[in-house]
C-alpha atoms as a PDB file:
ATOM      1  CA  MET A   1      68.010  90.810 -10.943  1.00  0.00           C
ATOM      2  CA  ALA A   2      67.782  93.665 -13.451  1.00  0.00           C
ATOM      3  CA  LEU A   3      64.289  92.660 -14.569  1.00  0.00           C
ATOM      4  CA  VAL A   4      62.904  91.843 -11.123  1.00  0.00           C
ATOM      5  CA  THR A   5      62.471  94.650  -8.605  1.00  0.00           C
ATOM      6  CA  THR A   6      63.237  94.446  -4.905  1.00  0.00           C
ATOM      7  CA  ALA A   7      59.505  94.942  -4.294  1.00  0.00           C
ATOM      8  CA  GLU A   8      58.712  91.891  -6.438  1.00  0.00           C
ATOM      9  CA  VAL A   9      61.359  89.855  -4.606  1.00  0.00           C
ATOM     10  CA  CYS A  10      59.757  90.792  -1.278  1.00  0.00           C
ATOM     11  CA  ASP A  11      56.264  89.972  -2.552  1.00  0.00           C
ATOM     12  CA  ALA A  12      57.408  86.567  -3.825  1.00  0.00           C
ATOM     13  CA  ASN A  13      59.356  85.602  -0.700  1.00  0.00           C
ATOM     14  CA  PRO A  14      57.347  86.319   2.475  1.00  0.00           C
ATOM     15  CA  GLN A  15      58.747  83.152   4.058  1.00  0.00           C
ATOM     16  CA  LEU A  16      62.333  84.411   3.637  1.00  0.00           C
ATOM     17  CA  ILE A  17      61.379  87.766   5.146  1.00  0.00           C
ATOM     18  CA  GLY A  18      59.655  86.016   8.049  1.00  0.00           C
ATOM     19  CA  SER A  19      62.682  83.818   8.732  1.00  0.00           C
ATOM     20  CA  GLY A  20      65.159  86.716   8.497  1.00  0.00           C
ATOM     21  CA  ASP A  21      66.927  85.157   5.520  1.00  0.00           C
ATOM     22  CA  LEU A  22      65.828  88.182   3.443  1.00  0.00           C
ATOM     23  CA  ARG A  23      66.038  91.608   5.075  1.00  0.00           C
ATOM     24  CA  ALA A  24      65.315  95.147   3.881  1.00  0.00           C
ATOM     25  CA  LEU A  25      67.506  98.020   4.986  1.00  0.00           C
ATOM     26  CA  GLN A  26      65.729 101.044   6.415  1.00  0.00           C
ATOM     27  CA  PRO A  27      65.162 103.640   3.645  1.00  0.00           C
ATOM     28  CA  ILE A  28      67.826 106.152   4.672  1.00  0.00           C
ATOM     29  CA  PHE A  29      70.137 106.149   1.644  1.00  0.00           C
ATOM     30  CA  GLN A  30      70.588 108.592  -1.214  1.00  0.00           C
ATOM     31  CA  ILE A  31      71.223 107.151  -4.683  1.00  0.00           C
ATOM     32  CA  TYR A  32      74.461 108.055  -6.492  1.00  0.00           C
ATOM     33  CA  GLY A  33      76.240 106.750  -9.577  1.00  0.00           C
ATOM     34  CA  ARG A  34      74.858 105.805 -12.982  1.00  0.00           C
ATOM     35  CA  ARG A  35      73.796 102.312 -11.944  1.00  0.00           C
ATOM     36  CA  PRO A  36      70.612 102.570  -9.815  1.00  0.00           C
ATOM     37  CA  VAL A  37      70.161  98.788  -9.935  1.00  0.00           C
ATOM     38  CA  PHE A  38      73.001  96.544  -8.744  1.00  0.00           C
ATOM     39  CA  SER A  39      73.594  93.332  -6.849  1.00  0.00           C
ATOM     40  CA  GLY A  40      76.365  91.022  -5.755  1.00  0.00           C
ATOM     41  CA  PRO A  41      78.069  89.221  -2.911  1.00  0.00           C
ATOM     42  CA  VAL A  42      78.805  91.455   0.069  1.00  0.00           C
ATOM     43  CA  VAL A  43      82.208  92.427   1.427  1.00  0.00           C
ATOM     44  CA  THR A  44      81.939  94.191   4.801  1.00  0.00           C
ATOM     45  CA  LEU A  45      84.077  96.876   6.361  1.00  0.00           C
ATOM     46  CA  LYS A  46      83.717  98.851   9.572  1.00  0.00           C
ATOM     47  CA  VAL A  47      85.458 102.233   9.838  1.00  0.00           C
ATOM     48  CA  PHE A  48      84.834 105.604  11.464  1.00  0.00           C
ATOM     49  CA  GLU A  49      85.706 108.843   9.657  1.00  0.00           C
ATOM     50  CA  ASP A  50      88.655 107.087   7.983  1.00  0.00           C
ATOM     51  CA  ASN A  51      88.866 105.969   4.364  1.00  0.00           C
ATOM     52  CA  VAL A  52      92.220 104.157   4.054  1.00  0.00           C
ATOM     53  CA  LEU A  53      90.732 100.654   4.226  1.00  0.00           C
ATOM     54  CA  ILE A  54      87.933 101.617   1.814  1.00  0.00           C
ATOM     55  CA  ARG A  55      90.524 102.701  -0.741  1.00  0.00           C
ATOM     56  CA  GLU A  56      92.509  99.473  -0.191  1.00  0.00           C
ATOM     57  CA  PHE A  57      89.440  97.328  -0.884  1.00  0.00           C
ATOM     58  CA  LEU A  58      88.481  99.254  -4.010  1.00  0.00           C
ATOM     59  CA  GLU A  59      92.021  98.875  -5.404  1.00  0.00           C
ATOM     60  CA  GLU A  60      91.342  95.111  -5.539  1.00  0.00           C
ATOM     61  CA  LYS A  61      89.427  93.407  -8.348  1.00  0.00           C
ATOM     62  CA  GLY A  62      85.744  93.636  -7.459  1.00  0.00           C
ATOM     63  CA  ASN A  63      84.502  90.657  -9.477  1.00  0.00           C
ATOM     64  CA  GLY A  64      80.924  91.948  -9.209  1.00  0.00           C
ATOM     65  CA  ARG A  65      81.018  92.278  -5.422  1.00  0.00           C
ATOM     66  CA  VAL A  66      79.394  95.024  -3.335  1.00  0.00           C
ATOM     67  CA  LEU A  67      81.395  96.796  -0.626  1.00  0.00           C
ATOM     68  CA  VAL A  68      79.191  97.587   2.373  1.00  0.00           C
ATOM     69  CA  VAL A  69      80.824 100.056   4.758  1.00  0.00           C
ATOM     70  CA  ASP A  70      79.580 100.759   8.250  1.00  0.00           C
ATOM     71  CA  GLY A  71      80.898 104.269   8.727  1.00  0.00           C
ATOM     72  CA  GLY A  72      79.053 104.644  12.025  1.00  0.00           C
ATOM     73  CA  GLY A  73      76.489 106.896  10.372  1.00  0.00           C
ATOM     74  CA  SER A  74      78.860 109.860  10.698  1.00  0.00           C
ATOM     75  CA  LEU A  75      77.702 113.047   9.017  1.00  0.00           C
ATOM     76  CA  ARG A  76      80.893 114.961   9.930  1.00  0.00           C
ATOM     77  CA  CYS A  77      83.007 114.053   6.895  1.00  0.00           C
ATOM     78  CA  ALA A  78      82.981 112.049   3.664  1.00  0.00           C
ATOM     79  CA  ILE A  79      84.562 108.598   3.772  1.00  0.00           C
ATOM     80  CA  LEU A  80      84.155 107.971   0.037  1.00  0.00           C
ATOM     81  CA  GLY A  81      85.108 110.291  -2.804  1.00  0.00           C
ATOM     82  CA  GLY A  82      85.273 110.353  -6.565  1.00  0.00           C
ATOM     83  CA  ASN A  83      88.728 108.834  -7.101  1.00  0.00           C
ATOM     84  CA  PRO A  84      88.034 105.581  -5.199  1.00  0.00           C
ATOM     85  CA  VAL A  85      84.648 105.260  -6.940  1.00  0.00           C
ATOM     86  CA  VAL A  86      86.300 105.612 -10.361  1.00  0.00           C
ATOM     87  CA  GLN A  87      88.786 102.942  -9.274  1.00  0.00           C
ATOM     88  CA  ALA A  88      85.948 100.688  -8.075  1.00  0.00           C
ATOM     89  CA  GLN A  89      84.185 101.094 -11.419  1.00  0.00           C
ATOM     90  CA  ASN A  90      87.374 100.245 -13.306  1.00  0.00           C
ATOM     91  CA  ASN A  91      88.075  97.241 -11.054  1.00  0.00           C
ATOM     92  CA  GLY A  92      84.665  95.634 -11.579  1.00  0.00           C
ATOM     93  CA  TRP A  93      82.847  96.351  -8.310  1.00  0.00           C
ATOM     94  CA  ALA A  94      79.050  96.244  -8.719  1.00  0.00           C
ATOM     95  CA  GLY A  95      78.372  98.790  -6.003  1.00  0.00           C
ATOM     96  CA  ILE A  96      79.247 100.474  -2.732  1.00  0.00           C
ATOM     97  CA  VAL A  97      76.894 101.118   0.190  1.00  0.00           C
ATOM     98  CA  VAL A  98      78.176 103.579   2.794  1.00  0.00           C
ATOM     99  CA  ASN A  99      76.640 104.201   6.200  1.00  0.00           C
ATOM    100  CA  GLY A 100      78.221 107.635   6.081  1.00  0.00           C
ATOM    101  CA  CYS A 101      78.891 110.418   3.597  1.00  0.00           C
ATOM    102  CA  VAL A 102      80.384 110.799   0.124  1.00  0.00           C
ATOM    103  CA  ARG A 103      81.883 113.765  -1.690  1.00  0.00           C
ATOM    104  CA  ASP A 104      82.740 114.599  -5.305  1.00  0.00           C
ATOM    105  CA  VAL A 105      79.112 113.820  -6.132  1.00  0.00           C
ATOM    106  CA  ASP A 106      79.302 114.987  -9.764  1.00  0.00           C
ATOM    107  CA  GLU A 107      82.258 112.668 -10.369  1.00  0.00           C
ATOM    108  CA  ILE A 108      80.502 109.754  -8.630  1.00  0.00           C
ATOM    109  CA  ASN A 109      77.329 110.378 -10.641  1.00  0.00           C
ATOM    110  CA  GLY A 110      79.373 110.048 -13.825  1.00  0.00           C
ATOM    111  CA  CYS A 111      80.542 106.541 -12.882  1.00  0.00           C
ATOM    112  CA  ASP A 112      78.907 103.335 -14.106  1.00  0.00           C
ATOM    113  CA  ILE A 113      78.563 101.868 -10.623  1.00  0.00           C
ATOM    114  CA  GLY A 114      75.901 101.875  -7.926  1.00  0.00           C
ATOM    115  CA  VAL A 115      76.575 103.957  -4.825  1.00  0.00           C
ATOM    116  CA  ARG A 116      74.380 104.524  -1.784  1.00  0.00           C
ATOM    117  CA  ALA A 117      75.242 106.850   1.078  1.00  0.00           C
ATOM    118  CA  LEU A 118      73.487 108.888   3.747  1.00  0.00           C
ATOM    119  CA  ALA A 119      74.454 112.278   2.311  1.00  0.00           C
ATOM    120  CA  SER A 120      77.224 114.308   0.723  1.00  0.00           C
ATOM    121  CA  HIS A 121      79.787 116.296   2.715  1.00  0.00           C
ATOM    122  CA  PRO A 122      82.734 118.411   1.515  1.00  0.00           C
ATOM    123  CA  VAL A 123      85.167 117.556   4.347  1.00  0.00           C
ATOM    124  CA  LYS A 124      87.574 114.676   3.688  1.00  0.00           C
ATOM    125  CA  ALA A 125      88.100 111.738   6.042  1.00  0.00           C
ATOM    126  CA  ASN A 126      91.074 110.882   8.225  1.00  0.00           C
ATOM    127  CA  LYS A 127      93.801 108.608   6.892  1.00  0.00           C
ATOM    128  CA  LYS A 128      94.829 106.455   9.851  1.00  0.00           C
ATOM    129  CA  GLY A 129      93.960 103.046   8.410  1.00  0.00           C
ATOM    130  CA  ILE A 130      91.867 102.025  11.416  1.00  0.00           C
ATOM    131  CA  GLY A 131      88.952  99.638  10.922  1.00  0.00           C
ATOM    132  CA  GLU A 132      87.785  96.035  10.716  1.00  0.00           C
ATOM    133  CA  LYS A 133      87.517  93.968   7.521  1.00  0.00           C
ATOM    134  CA  HIS A 134      85.098  91.082   6.875  1.00  0.00           C
ATOM    135  CA  VAL A 135      83.144  91.522  10.132  1.00  0.00           C
ATOM    136  CA  SER A 136      79.416  91.441  10.796  1.00  0.00           C
ATOM    137  CA  ILE A 137      78.032  94.977  10.777  1.00  0.00           C
ATOM    138  CA  THR A 138      74.694  96.612  11.468  1.00  0.00           C
ATOM    139  CA  VAL A 139      73.613  99.198   8.898  1.00  0.00           C
ATOM    140  CA  ALA A 140      70.175 100.814   8.601  1.00  0.00           C
ATOM    141  CA  GLY A 141      68.720  98.522  11.260  1.00  0.00           C
ATOM    142  CA  THR A 142      69.946  95.364   9.547  1.00  0.00           C
ATOM    143  CA  ARG A 143      72.692  92.899  10.435  1.00  0.00           C
ATOM    144  CA  ILE A 144      74.906  92.271   7.391  1.00  0.00           C
ATOM    145  CA  CYS A 145      77.560  89.559   7.153  1.00  0.00           C
ATOM    146  CA  ASP A 146      80.457  89.144   4.766  1.00  0.00           C
ATOM    147  CA  GLY A 147      79.443  86.802   1.944  1.00  0.00           C
ATOM    148  CA  GLU A 148      75.702  87.545   2.025  1.00  0.00           C
ATOM    149  CA  TRP A 149      74.052  88.981  -1.112  1.00  0.00           C
ATOM    150  CA  LEU A 150      72.884  92.555  -1.658  1.00  0.00           C
ATOM    151  CA  TYR A 151      70.195  93.595  -4.132  1.00  0.00           C
ATOM    152  CA  ALA A 152      69.570  97.320  -4.689  1.00  0.00           C
ATOM    153  CA  ASP A 153      67.223  99.304  -6.891  1.00  0.00           C
ATOM    154  CA  THR A 154      65.310 102.570  -6.653  1.00  0.00           C
ATOM    155  CA  ASP A 155      62.840 101.009  -4.185  1.00  0.00           C
ATOM    156  CA  GLY A 156      65.474 100.003  -1.656  1.00  0.00           C
ATOM    157  CA  ILE A 157      68.171  97.576  -0.582  1.00  0.00           C
ATOM    158  CA  LEU A 158      67.741  93.912   0.316  1.00  0.00           C
ATOM    159  CA  ILE A 159      70.187  91.580   2.049  1.00  0.00           C
ATOM    160  CA  SER A 160      69.859  87.833   1.510  1.00  0.00           C
ATOM    161  CA  ARG A 161      71.733  85.038   3.267  1.00  0.00           C
ATOM    162  CA  THR A 162      72.091  83.327  -0.130  1.00  0.00           C
ATOM    163  CA  GLU A 163      72.030  84.295  -3.783  1.00  0.00           C
ATOM    164  CA  LEU A 164      68.437  84.583  -4.953  1.00  0.00           C
ATOM    165  CA  SER A 165      67.381  82.803  -8.120  1.00  0.00           C
ATOM    166  CA  VAL A 166      64.848  84.919  -9.974  1.00  0.00           C
END
């Protein structure tokens, strides 16, 4: 995917867009991390102002996967910080997309991983461990299911029901 942009994928696949098999997220995310282009199979998580389950996922081997977190769009605290992003980088995650906020932006921007989030916020999240793993979520106007594929670059983020061959 590194040589083909999300725009080119959209241009080449109008039938997939029309059928809903290829969907673009609304352009609401800020770009963080040193990897502006990333892709991989999706792992979904739904939490609200709590980062325990995010940390648990990122402690696992990523194997090129992308963690997509529906944080409810909260702008009241950061649910992802520098330490878990460093761990994700070291564990082989391709990227993290957060429908919520991050903090430790300088540390995140030093990591060789792709991160998208709504904004940065200095307040840390709760640590109650409440959330749902591997569930269908709706982020940026788009339904996203565990096991679908995510493709991100500086133009935007695409979700595909299947891995795209380019």
